[in-house]
PDB file of C-alpha atoms in Angstrom:
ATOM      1  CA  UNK Z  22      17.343  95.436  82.478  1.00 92.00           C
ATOM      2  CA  UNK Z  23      20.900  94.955  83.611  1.00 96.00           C
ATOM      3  CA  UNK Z  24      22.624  94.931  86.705  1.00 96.00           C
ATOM      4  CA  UNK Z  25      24.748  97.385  88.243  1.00 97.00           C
ATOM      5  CA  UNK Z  26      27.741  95.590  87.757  1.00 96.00           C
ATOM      6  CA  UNK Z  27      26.608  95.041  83.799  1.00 96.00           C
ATOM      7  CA  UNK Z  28      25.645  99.162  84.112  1.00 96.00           C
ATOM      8  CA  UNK Z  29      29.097  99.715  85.484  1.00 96.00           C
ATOM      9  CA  UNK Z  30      30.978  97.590  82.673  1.00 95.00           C
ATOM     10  CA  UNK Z  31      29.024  99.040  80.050  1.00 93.00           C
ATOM     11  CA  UNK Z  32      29.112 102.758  81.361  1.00 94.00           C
ATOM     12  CA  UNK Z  33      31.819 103.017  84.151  1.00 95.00           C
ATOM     13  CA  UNK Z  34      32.246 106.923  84.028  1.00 94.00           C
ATOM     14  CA  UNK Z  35      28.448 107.137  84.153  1.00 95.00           C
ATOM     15  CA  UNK Z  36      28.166 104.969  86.967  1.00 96.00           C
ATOM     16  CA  UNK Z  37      31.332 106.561  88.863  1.00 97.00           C
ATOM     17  CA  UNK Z  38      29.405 109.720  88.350  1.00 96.00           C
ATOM     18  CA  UNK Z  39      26.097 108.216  89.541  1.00 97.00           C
ATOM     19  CA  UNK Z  40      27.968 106.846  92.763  1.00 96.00           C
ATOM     20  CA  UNK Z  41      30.073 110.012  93.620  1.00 95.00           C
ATOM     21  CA  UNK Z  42      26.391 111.804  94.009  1.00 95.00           C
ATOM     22  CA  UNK Z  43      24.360 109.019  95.843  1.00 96.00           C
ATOM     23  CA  UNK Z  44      27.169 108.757  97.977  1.00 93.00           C
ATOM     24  CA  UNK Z  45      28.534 112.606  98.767  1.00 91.00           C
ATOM     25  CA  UNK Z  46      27.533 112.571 102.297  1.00 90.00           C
ATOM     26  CA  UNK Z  47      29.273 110.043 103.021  1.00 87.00           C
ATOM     27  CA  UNK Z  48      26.160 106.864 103.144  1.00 86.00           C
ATOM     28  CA  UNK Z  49      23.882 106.708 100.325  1.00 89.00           C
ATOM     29  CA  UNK Z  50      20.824 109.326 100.284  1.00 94.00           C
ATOM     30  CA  UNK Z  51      17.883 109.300  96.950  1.00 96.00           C
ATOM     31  CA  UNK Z  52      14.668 109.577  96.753  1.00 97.00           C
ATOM     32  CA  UNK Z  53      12.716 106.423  95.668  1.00 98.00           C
ATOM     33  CA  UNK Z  54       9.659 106.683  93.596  1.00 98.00           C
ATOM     34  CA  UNK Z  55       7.216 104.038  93.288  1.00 97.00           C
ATOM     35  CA  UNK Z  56       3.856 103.088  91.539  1.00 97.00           C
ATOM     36  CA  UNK Z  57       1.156 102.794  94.187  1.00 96.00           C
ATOM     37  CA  UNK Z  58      -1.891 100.161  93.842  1.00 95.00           C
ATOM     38  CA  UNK Z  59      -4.023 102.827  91.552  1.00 96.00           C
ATOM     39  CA  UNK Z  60      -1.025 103.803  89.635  1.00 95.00           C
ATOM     40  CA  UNK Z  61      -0.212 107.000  91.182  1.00 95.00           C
ATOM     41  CA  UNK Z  62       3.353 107.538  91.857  1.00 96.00           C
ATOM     42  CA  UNK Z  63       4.950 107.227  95.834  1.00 96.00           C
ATOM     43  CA  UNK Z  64       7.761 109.280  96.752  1.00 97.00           C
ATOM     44  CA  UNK Z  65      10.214 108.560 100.044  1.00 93.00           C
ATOM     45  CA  UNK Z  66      13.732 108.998 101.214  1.00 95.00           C
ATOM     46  CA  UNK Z  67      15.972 105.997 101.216  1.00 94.00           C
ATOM     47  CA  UNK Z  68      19.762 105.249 101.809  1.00 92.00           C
ATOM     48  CA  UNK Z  69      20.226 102.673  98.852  1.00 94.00           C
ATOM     49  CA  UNK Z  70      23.649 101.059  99.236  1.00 92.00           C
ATOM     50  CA  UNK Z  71      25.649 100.636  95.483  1.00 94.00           C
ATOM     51  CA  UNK Z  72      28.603  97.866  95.623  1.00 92.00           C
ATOM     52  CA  UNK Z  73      30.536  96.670  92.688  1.00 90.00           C
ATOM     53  CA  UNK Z  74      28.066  94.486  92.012  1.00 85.00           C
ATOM     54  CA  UNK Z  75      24.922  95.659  92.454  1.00 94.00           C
ATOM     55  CA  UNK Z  76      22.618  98.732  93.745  1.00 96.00           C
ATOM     56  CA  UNK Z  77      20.250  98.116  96.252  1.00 95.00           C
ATOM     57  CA  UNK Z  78      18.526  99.216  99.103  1.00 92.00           C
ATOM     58  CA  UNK Z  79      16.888  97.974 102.681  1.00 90.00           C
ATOM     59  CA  UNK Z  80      13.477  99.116 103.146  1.00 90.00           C
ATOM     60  CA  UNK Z  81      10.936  97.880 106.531  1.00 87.00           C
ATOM     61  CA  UNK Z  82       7.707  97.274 106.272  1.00 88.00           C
ATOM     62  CA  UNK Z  83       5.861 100.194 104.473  1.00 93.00           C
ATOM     63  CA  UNK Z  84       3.949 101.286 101.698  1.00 93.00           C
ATOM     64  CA  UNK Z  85       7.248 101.680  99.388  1.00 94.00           C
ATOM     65  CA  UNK Z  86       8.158  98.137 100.534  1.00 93.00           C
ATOM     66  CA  UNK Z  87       4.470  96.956  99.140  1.00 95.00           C
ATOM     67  CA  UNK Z  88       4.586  99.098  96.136  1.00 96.00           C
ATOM     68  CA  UNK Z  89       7.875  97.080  95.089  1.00 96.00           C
ATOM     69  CA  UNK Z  90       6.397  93.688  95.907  1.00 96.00           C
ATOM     70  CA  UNK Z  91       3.422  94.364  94.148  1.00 96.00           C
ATOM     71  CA  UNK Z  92       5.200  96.335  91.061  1.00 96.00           C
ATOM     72  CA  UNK Z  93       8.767  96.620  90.846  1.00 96.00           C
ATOM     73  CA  UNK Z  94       8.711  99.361  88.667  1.00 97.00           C
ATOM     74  CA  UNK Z  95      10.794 102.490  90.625  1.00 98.00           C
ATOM     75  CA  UNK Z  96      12.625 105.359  89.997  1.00 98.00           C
ATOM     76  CA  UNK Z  97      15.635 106.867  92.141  1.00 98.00           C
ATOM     77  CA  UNK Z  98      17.227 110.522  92.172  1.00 98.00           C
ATOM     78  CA  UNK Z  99      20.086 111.409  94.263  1.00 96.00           C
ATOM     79  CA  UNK Z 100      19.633 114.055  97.185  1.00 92.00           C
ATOM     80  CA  UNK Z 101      20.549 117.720  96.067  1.00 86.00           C
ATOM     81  CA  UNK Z 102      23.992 119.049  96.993  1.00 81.00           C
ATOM     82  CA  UNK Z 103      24.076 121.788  98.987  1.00 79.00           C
ATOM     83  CA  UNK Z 104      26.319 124.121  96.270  1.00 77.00           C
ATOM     84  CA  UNK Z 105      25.226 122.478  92.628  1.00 78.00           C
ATOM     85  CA  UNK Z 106      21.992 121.216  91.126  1.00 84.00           C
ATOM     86  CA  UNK Z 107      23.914 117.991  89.832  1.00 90.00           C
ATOM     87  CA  UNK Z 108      21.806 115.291  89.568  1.00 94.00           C
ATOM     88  CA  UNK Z 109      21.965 111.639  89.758  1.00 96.00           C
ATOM     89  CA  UNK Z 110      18.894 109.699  87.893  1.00 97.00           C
ATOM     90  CA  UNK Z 111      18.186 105.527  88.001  1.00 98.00           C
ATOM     91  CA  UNK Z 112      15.571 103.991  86.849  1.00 98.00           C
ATOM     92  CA  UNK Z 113      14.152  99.782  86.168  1.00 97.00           C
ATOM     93  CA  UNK Z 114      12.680  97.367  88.106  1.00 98.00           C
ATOM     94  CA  UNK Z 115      13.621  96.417  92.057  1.00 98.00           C
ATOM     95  CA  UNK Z 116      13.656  92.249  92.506  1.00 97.00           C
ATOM     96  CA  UNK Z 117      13.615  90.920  95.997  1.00 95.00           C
ATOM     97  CA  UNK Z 118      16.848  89.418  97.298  1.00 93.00           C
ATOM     98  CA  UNK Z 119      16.915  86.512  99.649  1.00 90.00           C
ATOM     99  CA  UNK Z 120      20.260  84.906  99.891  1.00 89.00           C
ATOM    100  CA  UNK Z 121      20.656  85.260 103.969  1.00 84.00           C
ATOM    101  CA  UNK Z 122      24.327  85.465 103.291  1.00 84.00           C
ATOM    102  CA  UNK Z 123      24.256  88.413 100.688  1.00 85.00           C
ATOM    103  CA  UNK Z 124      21.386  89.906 102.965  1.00 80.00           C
ATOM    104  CA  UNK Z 125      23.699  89.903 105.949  1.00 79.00           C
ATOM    105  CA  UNK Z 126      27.250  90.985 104.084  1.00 82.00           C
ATOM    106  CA  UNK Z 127      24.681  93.992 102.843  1.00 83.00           C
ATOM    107  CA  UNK Z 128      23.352  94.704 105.872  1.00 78.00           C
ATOM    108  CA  UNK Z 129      26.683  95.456 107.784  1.00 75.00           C
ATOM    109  CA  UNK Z 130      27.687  97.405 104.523  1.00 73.00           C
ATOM    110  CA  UNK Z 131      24.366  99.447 104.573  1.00 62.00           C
ATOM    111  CA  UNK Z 132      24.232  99.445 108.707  1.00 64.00           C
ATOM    112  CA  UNK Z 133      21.375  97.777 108.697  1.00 61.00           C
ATOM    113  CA  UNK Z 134      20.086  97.257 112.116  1.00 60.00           C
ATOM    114  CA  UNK Z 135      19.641  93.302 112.823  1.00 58.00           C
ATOM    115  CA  UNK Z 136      16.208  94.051 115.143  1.00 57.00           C
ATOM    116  CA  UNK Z 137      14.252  95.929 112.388  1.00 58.00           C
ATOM    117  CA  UNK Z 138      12.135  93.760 109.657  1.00 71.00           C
ATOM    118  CA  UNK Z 139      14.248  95.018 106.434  1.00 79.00           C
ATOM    119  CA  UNK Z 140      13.839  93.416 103.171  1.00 88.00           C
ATOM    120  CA  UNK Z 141      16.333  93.747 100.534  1.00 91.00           C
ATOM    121  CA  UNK Z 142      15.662  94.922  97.194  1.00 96.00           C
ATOM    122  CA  UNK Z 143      17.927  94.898  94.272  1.00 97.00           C
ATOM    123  CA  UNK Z 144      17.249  97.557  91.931  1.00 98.00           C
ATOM    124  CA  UNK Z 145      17.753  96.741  88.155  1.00 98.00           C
ATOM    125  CA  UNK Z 146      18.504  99.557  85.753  1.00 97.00           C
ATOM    126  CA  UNK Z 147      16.535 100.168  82.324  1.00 96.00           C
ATOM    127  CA  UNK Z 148      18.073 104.052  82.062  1.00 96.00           C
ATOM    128  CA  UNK Z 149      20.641 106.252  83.668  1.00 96.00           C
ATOM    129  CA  UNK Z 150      21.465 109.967  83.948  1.00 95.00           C
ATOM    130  CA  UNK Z 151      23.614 112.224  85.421  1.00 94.00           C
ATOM    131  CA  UNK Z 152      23.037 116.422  85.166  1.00 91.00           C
ATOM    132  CA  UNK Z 153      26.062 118.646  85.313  1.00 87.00           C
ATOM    133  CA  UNK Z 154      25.346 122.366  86.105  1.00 80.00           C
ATOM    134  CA  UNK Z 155      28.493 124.410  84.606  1.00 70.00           C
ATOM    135  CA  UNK Z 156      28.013 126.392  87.976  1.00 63.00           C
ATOM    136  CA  UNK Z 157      26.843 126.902  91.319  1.00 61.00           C
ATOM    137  CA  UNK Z 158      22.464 126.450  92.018  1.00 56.00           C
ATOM    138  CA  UNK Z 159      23.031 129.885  93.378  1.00 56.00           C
ATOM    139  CA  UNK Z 160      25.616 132.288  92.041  1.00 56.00           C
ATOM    140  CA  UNK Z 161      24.893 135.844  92.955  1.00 57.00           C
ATOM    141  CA  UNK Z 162      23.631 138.446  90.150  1.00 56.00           C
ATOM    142  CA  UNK Z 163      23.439 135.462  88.099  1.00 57.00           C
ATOM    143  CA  UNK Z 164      20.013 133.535  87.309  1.00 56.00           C
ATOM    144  CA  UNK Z 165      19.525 129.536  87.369  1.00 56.00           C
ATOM    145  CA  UNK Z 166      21.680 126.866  87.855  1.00 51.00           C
ATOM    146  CA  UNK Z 167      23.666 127.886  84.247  1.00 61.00           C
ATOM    147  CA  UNK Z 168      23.783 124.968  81.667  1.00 70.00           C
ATOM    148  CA  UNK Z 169      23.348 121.523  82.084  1.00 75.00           C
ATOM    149  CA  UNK Z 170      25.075 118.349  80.954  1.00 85.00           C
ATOM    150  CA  UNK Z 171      22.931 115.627  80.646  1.00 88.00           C
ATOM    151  CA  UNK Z 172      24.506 112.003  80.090  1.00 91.00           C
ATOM    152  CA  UNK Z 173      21.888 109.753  79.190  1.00 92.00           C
ATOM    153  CA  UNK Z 174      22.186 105.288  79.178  1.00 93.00           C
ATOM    154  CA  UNK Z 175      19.127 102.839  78.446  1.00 93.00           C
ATOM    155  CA  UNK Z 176      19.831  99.320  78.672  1.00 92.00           C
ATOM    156  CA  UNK Z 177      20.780  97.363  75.756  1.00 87.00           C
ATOM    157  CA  UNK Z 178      17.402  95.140  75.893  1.00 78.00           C
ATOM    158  CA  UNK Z 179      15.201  98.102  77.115  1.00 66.00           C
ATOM    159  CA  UNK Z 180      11.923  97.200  75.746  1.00 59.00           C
ATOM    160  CA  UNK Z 181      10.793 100.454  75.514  1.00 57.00           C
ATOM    161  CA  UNK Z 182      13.828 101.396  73.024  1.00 54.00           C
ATOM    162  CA  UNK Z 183      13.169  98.918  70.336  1.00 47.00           C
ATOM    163  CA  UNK Z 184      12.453  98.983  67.064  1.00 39.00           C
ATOM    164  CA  UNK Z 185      13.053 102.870  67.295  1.00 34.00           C
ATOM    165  CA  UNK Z 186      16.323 104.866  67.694  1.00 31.00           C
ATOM    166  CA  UNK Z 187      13.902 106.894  69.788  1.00 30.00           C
ATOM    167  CA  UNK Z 188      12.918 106.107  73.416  1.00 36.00           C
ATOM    168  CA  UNK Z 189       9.886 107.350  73.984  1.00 33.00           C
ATOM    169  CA  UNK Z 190      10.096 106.898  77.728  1.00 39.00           C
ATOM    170  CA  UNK Z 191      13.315 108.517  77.894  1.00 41.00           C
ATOM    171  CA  UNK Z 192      13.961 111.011  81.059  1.00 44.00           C
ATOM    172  CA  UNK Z 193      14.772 113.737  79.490  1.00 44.00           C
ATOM    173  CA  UNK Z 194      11.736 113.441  77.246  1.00 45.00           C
ATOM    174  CA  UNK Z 195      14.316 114.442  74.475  1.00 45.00           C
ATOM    175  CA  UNK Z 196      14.487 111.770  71.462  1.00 43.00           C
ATOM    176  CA  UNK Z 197      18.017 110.317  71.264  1.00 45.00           C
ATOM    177  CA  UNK Z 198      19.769 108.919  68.387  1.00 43.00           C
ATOM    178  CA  UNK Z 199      22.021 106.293  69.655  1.00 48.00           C
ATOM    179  CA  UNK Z 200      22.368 102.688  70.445  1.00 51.00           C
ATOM    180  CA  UNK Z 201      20.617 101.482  73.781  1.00 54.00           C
ATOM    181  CA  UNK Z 202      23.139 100.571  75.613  1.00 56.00           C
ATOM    182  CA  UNK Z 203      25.343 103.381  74.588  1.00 56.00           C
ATOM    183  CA  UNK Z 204      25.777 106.616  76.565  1.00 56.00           C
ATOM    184  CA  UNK Z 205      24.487 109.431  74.803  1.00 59.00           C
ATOM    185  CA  UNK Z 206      25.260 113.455  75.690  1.00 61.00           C
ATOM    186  CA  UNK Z 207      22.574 116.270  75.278  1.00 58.00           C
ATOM    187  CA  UNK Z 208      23.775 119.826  75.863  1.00 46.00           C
ATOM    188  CA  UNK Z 209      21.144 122.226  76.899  1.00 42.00           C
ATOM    189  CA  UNK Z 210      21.224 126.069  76.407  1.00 34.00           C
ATOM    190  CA  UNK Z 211      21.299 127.908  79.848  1.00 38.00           C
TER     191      UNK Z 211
END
């Protein structure tokens, strides 16, 4: 697991990419998945706030919030764009963060109301991917989103990526044949 500023050093057109679609309306928007107590999976909105160095996110009291205490395991996906199917994909484990001065600087940053019970999470990054769609989600006379671009990172000391070239966790469920740590590119037929 890295952080985001270790993500960003080690894949900074990756993570530009990754920030540009969490970001394009302006204040973050993903959806957070998370493992619940029986191992099912949770899925909720969130406005995760990424800063030079780090990604996190603000979440109340809720069952996402306990899922993260309990398991930090989580998953996050950008919202859809209104004219592409791009796609922004993060994935690790989220550690609680209690500095009160790095809670508060994040708080104004993330407009964080001071009344509400928020807890801060920093999310930690295991894999990375971004989808580029060569056109439009919806082009008239024309089927699908066209082809996709997939750029795919796993962190250098991934445990699921050693001793094999091939991740099996990887999310694109395709094998991969580089270095963890190294971005990787997998062009799909349309």
């Amino acid at each position: 697991m890295v952080t985001w500023a270790e993500f960003a050093e080690a894949a900074p057109e990756l993570a530009e990419a990754i920030r540009d679609l969490v970001h394009q309306f302006g204040q973050g928007f993903g959806f957070l998945a998370t493992v619940r107590r029986d191992g099912g999976p949770r899925v909720h909105p969130v406005s995760p706030v990424i800063t030079d160095d780090g990604l996190f996110c603000f979440l109340i009291d809720s069952p996402k919030r306990l899922d993260l205490e309990r398991d930090g395991r989580y998953a996050l996906h950008s919202f859809p764009a209104d004219d592409r199917d791009d796609e922004a994909y993060l994935a690790g484990h989220a550690i609680p963060v209690r500095d009160r001065g790095r809670l508060a600087r994040l708080a104004q940053l993330g407009r964080a109301a001071g009344t509400v019970d928020w807890h801060l999470f920093e999310f930690l990054i295991d894999a990375a991917m971004v989808g580029r769609r060569d056109r439009p989600a919806v082009t008239p006379g024309r089927p699908g989103a066209g082809s996709a671009h997939i750029t795919v990172w796993r962190a250098p000391n991934d445990p699921t990526a050693s001793g094999s070239p091939t991740a099996p966790c990887s999310p694109t469920g395709l094998d991969r044949t580089t270095a963890p740590g190294a971005p990787f590119t997998i062009m799909e037929a349309p």
